[in-house]
XYZ file of C-alpha atoms in Angstrom:
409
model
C -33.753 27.153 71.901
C -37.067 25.517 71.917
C -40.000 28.097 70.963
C -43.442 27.772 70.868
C -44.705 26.983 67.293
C -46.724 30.083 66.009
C -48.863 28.219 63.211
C -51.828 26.727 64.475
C -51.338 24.408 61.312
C -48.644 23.236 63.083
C -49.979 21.156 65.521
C -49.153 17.602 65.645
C -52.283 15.904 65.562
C -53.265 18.204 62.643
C -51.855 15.797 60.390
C -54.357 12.747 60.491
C -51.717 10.087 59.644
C -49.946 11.408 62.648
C -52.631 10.665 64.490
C -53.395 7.053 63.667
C -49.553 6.555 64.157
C -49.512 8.046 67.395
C -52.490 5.941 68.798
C -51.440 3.150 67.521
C -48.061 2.869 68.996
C -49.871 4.200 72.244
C -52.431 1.169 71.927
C -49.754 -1.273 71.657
C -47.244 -0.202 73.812
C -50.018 0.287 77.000
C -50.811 -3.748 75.403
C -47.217 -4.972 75.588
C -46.348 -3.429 79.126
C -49.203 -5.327 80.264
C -48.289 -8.551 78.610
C -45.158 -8.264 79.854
C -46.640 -8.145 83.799
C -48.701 -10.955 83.122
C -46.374 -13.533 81.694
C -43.945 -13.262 84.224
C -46.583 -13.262 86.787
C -48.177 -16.809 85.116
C -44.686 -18.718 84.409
C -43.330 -18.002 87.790
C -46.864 -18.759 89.604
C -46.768 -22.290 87.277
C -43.229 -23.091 88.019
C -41.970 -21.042 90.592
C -38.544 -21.281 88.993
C -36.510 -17.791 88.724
C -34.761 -19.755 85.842
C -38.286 -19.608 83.752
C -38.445 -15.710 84.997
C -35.157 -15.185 82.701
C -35.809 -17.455 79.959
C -38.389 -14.699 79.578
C -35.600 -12.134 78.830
C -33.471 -14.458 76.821
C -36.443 -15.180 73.859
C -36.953 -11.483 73.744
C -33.215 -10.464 73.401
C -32.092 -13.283 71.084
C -34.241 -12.004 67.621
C -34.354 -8.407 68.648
C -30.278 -8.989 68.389
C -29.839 -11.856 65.789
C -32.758 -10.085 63.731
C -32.678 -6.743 63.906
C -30.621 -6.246 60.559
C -32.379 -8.335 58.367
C -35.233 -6.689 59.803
C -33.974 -3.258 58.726
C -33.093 -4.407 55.408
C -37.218 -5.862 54.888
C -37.944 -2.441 55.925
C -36.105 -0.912 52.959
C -37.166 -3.142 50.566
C -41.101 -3.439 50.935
C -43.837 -1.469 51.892
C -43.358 -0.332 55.623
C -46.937 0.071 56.290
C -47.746 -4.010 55.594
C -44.400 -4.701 57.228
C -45.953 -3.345 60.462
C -49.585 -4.481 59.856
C -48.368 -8.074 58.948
C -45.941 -7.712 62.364
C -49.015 -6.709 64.641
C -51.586 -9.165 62.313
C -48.825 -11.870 64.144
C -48.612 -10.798 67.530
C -52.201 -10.376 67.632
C -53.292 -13.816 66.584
C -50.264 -14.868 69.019
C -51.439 -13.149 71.821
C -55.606 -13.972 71.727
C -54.246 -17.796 71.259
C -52.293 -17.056 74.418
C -55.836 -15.558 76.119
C -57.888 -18.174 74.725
C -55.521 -21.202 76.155
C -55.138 -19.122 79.712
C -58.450 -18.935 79.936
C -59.495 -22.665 79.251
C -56.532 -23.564 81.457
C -54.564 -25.459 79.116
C -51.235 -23.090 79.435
C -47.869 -24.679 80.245
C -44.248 -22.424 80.372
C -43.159 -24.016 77.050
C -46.602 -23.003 75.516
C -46.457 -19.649 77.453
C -42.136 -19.292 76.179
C -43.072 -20.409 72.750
C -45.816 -17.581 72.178
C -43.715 -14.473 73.688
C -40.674 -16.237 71.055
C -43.102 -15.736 68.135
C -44.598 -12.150 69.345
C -40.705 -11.210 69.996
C -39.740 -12.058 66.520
C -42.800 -10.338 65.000
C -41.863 -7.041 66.946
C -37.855 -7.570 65.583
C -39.088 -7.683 62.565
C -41.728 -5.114 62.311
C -39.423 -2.587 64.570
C -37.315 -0.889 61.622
C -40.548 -0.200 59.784
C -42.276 1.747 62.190
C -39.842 3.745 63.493
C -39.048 4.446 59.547
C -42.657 5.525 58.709
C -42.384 8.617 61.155
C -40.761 11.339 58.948
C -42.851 10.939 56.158
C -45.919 11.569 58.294
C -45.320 15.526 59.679
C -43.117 17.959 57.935
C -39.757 18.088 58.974
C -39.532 21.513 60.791
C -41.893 19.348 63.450
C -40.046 15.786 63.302
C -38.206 16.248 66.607
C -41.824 17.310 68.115
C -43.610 14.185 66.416
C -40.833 12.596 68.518
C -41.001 13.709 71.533
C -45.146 12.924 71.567
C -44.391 9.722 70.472
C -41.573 9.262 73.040
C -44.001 10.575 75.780
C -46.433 8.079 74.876
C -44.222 5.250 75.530
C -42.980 6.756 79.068
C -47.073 6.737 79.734
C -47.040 3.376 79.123
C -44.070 2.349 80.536
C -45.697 3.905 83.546
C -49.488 2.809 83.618
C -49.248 -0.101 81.911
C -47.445 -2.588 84.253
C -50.134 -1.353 86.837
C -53.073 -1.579 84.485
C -51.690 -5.143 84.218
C -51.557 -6.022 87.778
C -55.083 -4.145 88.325
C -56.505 -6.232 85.755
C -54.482 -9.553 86.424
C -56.364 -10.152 90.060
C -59.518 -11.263 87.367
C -57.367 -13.498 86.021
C -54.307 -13.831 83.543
C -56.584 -14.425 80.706
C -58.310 -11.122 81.150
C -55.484 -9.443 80.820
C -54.274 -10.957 77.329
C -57.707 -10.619 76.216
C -57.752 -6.534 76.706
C -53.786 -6.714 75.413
C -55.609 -8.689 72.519
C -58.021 -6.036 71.974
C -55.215 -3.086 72.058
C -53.139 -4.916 69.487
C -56.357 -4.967 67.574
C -57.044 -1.460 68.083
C -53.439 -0.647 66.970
C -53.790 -2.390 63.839
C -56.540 -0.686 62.773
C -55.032 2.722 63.447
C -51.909 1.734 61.272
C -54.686 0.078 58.213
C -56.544 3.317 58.530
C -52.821 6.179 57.995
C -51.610 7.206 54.518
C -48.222 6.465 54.240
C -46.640 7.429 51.042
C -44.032 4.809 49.926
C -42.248 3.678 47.351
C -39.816 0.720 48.019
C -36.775 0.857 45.122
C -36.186 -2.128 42.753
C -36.201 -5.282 45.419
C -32.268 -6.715 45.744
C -31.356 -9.919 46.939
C -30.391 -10.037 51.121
C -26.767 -9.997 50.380
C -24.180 -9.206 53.218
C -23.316 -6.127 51.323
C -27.083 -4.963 51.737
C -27.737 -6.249 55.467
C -24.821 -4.668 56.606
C -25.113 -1.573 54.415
C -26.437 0.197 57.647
C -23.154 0.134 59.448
C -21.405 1.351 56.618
C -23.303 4.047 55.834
C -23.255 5.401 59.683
C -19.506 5.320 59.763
C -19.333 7.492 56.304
C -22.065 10.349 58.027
C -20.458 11.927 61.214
C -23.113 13.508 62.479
C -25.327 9.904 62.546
C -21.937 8.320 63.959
C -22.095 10.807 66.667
C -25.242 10.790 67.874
C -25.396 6.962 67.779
C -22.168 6.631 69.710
C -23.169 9.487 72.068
C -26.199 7.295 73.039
C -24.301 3.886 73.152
C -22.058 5.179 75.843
C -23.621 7.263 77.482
C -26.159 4.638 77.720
C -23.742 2.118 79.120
C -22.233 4.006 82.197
C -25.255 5.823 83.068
C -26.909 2.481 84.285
C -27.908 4.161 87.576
C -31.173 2.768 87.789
C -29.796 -0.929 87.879
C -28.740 -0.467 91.498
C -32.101 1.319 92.546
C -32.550 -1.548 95.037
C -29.486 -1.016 96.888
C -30.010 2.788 97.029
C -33.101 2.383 98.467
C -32.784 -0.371 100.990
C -29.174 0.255 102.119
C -28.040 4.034 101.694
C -31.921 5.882 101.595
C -32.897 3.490 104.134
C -36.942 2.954 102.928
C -38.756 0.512 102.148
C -40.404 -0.989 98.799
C -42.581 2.237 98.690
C -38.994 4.322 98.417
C -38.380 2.030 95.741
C -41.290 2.474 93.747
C -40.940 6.042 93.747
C -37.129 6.056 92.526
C -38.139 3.966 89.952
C -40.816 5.997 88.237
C -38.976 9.725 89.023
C -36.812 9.161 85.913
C -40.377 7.819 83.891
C -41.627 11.249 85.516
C -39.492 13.544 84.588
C -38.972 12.015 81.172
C -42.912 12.019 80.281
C -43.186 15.741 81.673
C -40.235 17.165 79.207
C -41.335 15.141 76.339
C -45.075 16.650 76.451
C -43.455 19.976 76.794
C -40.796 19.067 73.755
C -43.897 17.851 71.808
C -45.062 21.445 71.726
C -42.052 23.208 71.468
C -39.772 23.870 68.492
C -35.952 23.137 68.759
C -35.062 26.017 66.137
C -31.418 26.837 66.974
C -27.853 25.602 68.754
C -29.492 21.676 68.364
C -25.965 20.249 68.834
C -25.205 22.194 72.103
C -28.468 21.447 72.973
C -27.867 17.753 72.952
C -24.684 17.952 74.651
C -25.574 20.288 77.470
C -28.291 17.434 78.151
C -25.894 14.268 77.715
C -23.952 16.585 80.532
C -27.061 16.803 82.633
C -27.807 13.803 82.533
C -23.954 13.117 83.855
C -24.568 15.757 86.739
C -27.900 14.378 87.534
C -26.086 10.886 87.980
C -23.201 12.177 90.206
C -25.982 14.063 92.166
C -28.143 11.093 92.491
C -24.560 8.996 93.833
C -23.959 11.388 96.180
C -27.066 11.852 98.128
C -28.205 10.502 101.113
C -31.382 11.928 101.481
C -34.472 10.503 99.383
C -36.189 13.695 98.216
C -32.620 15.052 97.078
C -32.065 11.566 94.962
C -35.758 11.397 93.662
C -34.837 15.253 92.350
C -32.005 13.988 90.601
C -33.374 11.078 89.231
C -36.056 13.247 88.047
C -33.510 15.689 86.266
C -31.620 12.716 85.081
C -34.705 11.196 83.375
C -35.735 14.543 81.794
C -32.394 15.375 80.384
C -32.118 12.168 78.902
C -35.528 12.620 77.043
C -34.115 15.984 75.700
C -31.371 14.486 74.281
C -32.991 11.263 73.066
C -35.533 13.738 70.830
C -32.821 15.504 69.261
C -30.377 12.102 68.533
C -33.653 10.296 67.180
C -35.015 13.598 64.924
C -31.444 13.654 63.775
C -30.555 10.234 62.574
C -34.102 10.074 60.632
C -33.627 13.305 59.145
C -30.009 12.470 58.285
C -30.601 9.523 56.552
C -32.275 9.238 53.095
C -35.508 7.120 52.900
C -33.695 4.540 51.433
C -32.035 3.543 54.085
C -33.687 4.574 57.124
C -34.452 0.841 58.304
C -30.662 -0.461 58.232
C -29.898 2.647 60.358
C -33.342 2.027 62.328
C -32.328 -1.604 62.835
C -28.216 -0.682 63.598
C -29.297 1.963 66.252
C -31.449 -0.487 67.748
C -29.032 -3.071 68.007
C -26.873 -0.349 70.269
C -29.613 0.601 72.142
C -30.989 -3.080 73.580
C -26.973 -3.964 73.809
C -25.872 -1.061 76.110
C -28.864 -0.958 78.215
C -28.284 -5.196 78.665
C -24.123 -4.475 79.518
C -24.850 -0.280 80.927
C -26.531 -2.862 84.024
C -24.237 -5.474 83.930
C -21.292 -2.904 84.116
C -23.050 -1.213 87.212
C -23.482 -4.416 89.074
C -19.846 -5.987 88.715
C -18.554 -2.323 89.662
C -20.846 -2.043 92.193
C -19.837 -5.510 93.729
C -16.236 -4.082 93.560
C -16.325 -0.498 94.865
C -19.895 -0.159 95.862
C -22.488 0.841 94.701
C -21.999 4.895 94.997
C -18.602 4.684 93.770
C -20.067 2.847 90.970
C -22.671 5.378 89.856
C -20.317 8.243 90.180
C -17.852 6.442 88.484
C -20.827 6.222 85.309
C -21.397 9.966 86.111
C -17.546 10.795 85.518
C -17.480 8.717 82.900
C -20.366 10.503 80.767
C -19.074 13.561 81.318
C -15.865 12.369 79.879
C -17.632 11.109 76.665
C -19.359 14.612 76.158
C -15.729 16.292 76.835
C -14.159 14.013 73.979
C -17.419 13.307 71.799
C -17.910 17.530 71.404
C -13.909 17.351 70.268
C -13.920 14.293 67.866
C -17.599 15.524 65.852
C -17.177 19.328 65.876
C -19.715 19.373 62.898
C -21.957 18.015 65.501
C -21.344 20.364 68.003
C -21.962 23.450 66.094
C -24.692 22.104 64.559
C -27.563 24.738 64.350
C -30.923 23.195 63.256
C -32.069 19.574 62.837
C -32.681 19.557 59.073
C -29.955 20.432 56.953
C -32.119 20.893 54.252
């Protein structure tokens, strides 16, 4: 069970490195939520075409999909810590040329489509670094906490920024790339400023062998095969959230208000569990742990089908978005500390892959069953269903179920 940590050595932000790492994915993440606001706000109020609005989607998804492996083999082979620097050093210039043409009014959607390409690729690429560089920055006793703050961090922004960008967007688009601009700057010097102890082996040539050596080394570790399949579908039929829209206007019967507040109870509940995880040690039963949680988050999405009243769904949207950070600490602390250094980007970059892929089809199954049963049926039907995957995933990876601590070693 999770107990505090007794060492006041052991705090998090004890280790400087940490530190930097943590405010720099902070710094960029708060940046990127509010790029995201403005661009689609700016190509929709310069063409007015819902077309444009998803051509937005499509130049983000192609190269974190078509890229991500390549991306995980670069992380393997070269230093992480330029990886990441030379990533941001891209977005950065991408983004002040975005807030410099904004604000001399010389922007276009092609321009505007063209820029979030290039800062899309430069995130692909940079992704498998980062999230690499995290378990050689704490000891592992406190990876899963390191996690959990870092996963907190990104539920703030997820949160704040999209409003910070809408706040600051009634100035002006330009304003807001400019103070995205100075984030990403803020970020990179954060990540220039962290030790980061690494020593890439002998550089190999990208062969398929290599690229793909990811895969093949998750399918020979059962644990790592567990906990990324876990996610994957657990992922894909718990794609409540997708429907939010019909909950609230046709079942919960409020308005855009009701809305707003089912969206951000998962957001909520996840940020208030992972600042708790963050100081809490997961010291014992880590497997049952995880499961119990995958179940709760199963529970919380039958719950949430089910209701008719909106404080009773915001409660187990809530619960569903806490459970789901509990189990997304222990999956993500597991996989890193599973896998040597070697070859923690090709694993990086494979889980990746599964995660942007089942959240894309988790909402594209909840809409075509939704259009056939309805939409209640079709989130208890996800609920079932995840509940079934913990029944036969805790059978099929019993290594993983009896699993006692995070680190083997």
């Amino acid at each position: 069970m999770p107990t505090p940590s007794s060492d006041a050595t052991d705090s998090l932000f004890h280790y400087r490195s940490f530190t930097a790492f943590w405010l720099a994915r902070t710094a960029s993440s708060f940046g990127f939520q509010m790029l995201s606001i403005a661009v689609g706000w700016q190509i929709y109020s310069l063409t007015g075409s819902a077309f444009d609005l998803g051509l937005i989607g499509l130049v983000q998804f192609l190269p974190a999909v078509l890229l991500a492996l390549p991306a995980g083999h670069i992380a393997d082979q070269f230093d992480r810590r330029r990886v990441v620097l030379l990533g941001q050093a891209t977005e950065w210039i991408a983004i002040a040329v975005l807030a410099g043409l904004t604000l001399a009014h010389r922007t276009d959607e092609i321009l505007l489509l063209s820029l979030i390409f290039i800062i899309s690729v430069a995130r692909t690429l940079e992704a498998p670094s980062l999230q690499s560089m995290l378990p050689a920055l704490v000891p592992p006793a406190i990876l899963a906490r390191a996690t959990a703050a870092n996963a907190a961090s990104m539920q703030t922004a997820s949160m704040m920024g999209p409003a910070l960008g809408g706040l600051l967007y009634v100035a002006g688009p330009g304003v807001v790339y400019a103070t995205t601009a100075a984030l990403y700057l803020i970020s990179i010097l954060m990540v220039s400023r962290l030790r980061y102890d690494h020593a890439p082996p002998p550089r190999t040539p990208a062969t398929f062998a290599s690229v793909f050596a990811g895969i093949h080394f998750i399918r020979r570790r059962p644990d790592v095969l567990g906990v990324i399949s876990l996610d994957l579908f657990a992922v894909l039929l718990g794609g409540a959230t997708a429907l939010l829209p019909i909950f609230a206007k046709d079942i919960l019967h409020t308005g855009p208000w009701g809305l707003g507040l089912l969206r951000g109870a998962p957001a909520v509940g996840g940020l208030l569990v992972g600042f708790w995880l963050s100081r809490r040690s997961l010291e014992r039963n880590v497997g049952k742990i995880m499961f119990a949680s995958v179940a709760g988050f199963g529970v919380a999405t039958l719950l949430f089908a089910f209701s008719t009243q909106l404080w009773l769904s915001l409660l187990a949207l809530f619960a569903l978005g806490g459970f789901d950070m509990v189990s997304m600490v222990i999956r993500g602390a597991l996989v890193q500390l599973d896998t040597p250094d070697e070859m923690r980007g090709r694993v990086s970059a494979v889980n990746s892959i599964f995660i942007n892929t089942s959240n894309q089809l988790g909402e594209f199954e909840s809409g075509m069953l939704a259009a056939w049963l309805g939409a209640a049926p079709a989130v208890a039907v996800g609920g079932v269903g995840t509940l079934l995957v913990v029944g036969l995933w805790m059978a099929w990876f019993p290594s993983l179920r009896s699993r006692q601590r995070l680190h083997n070693g």
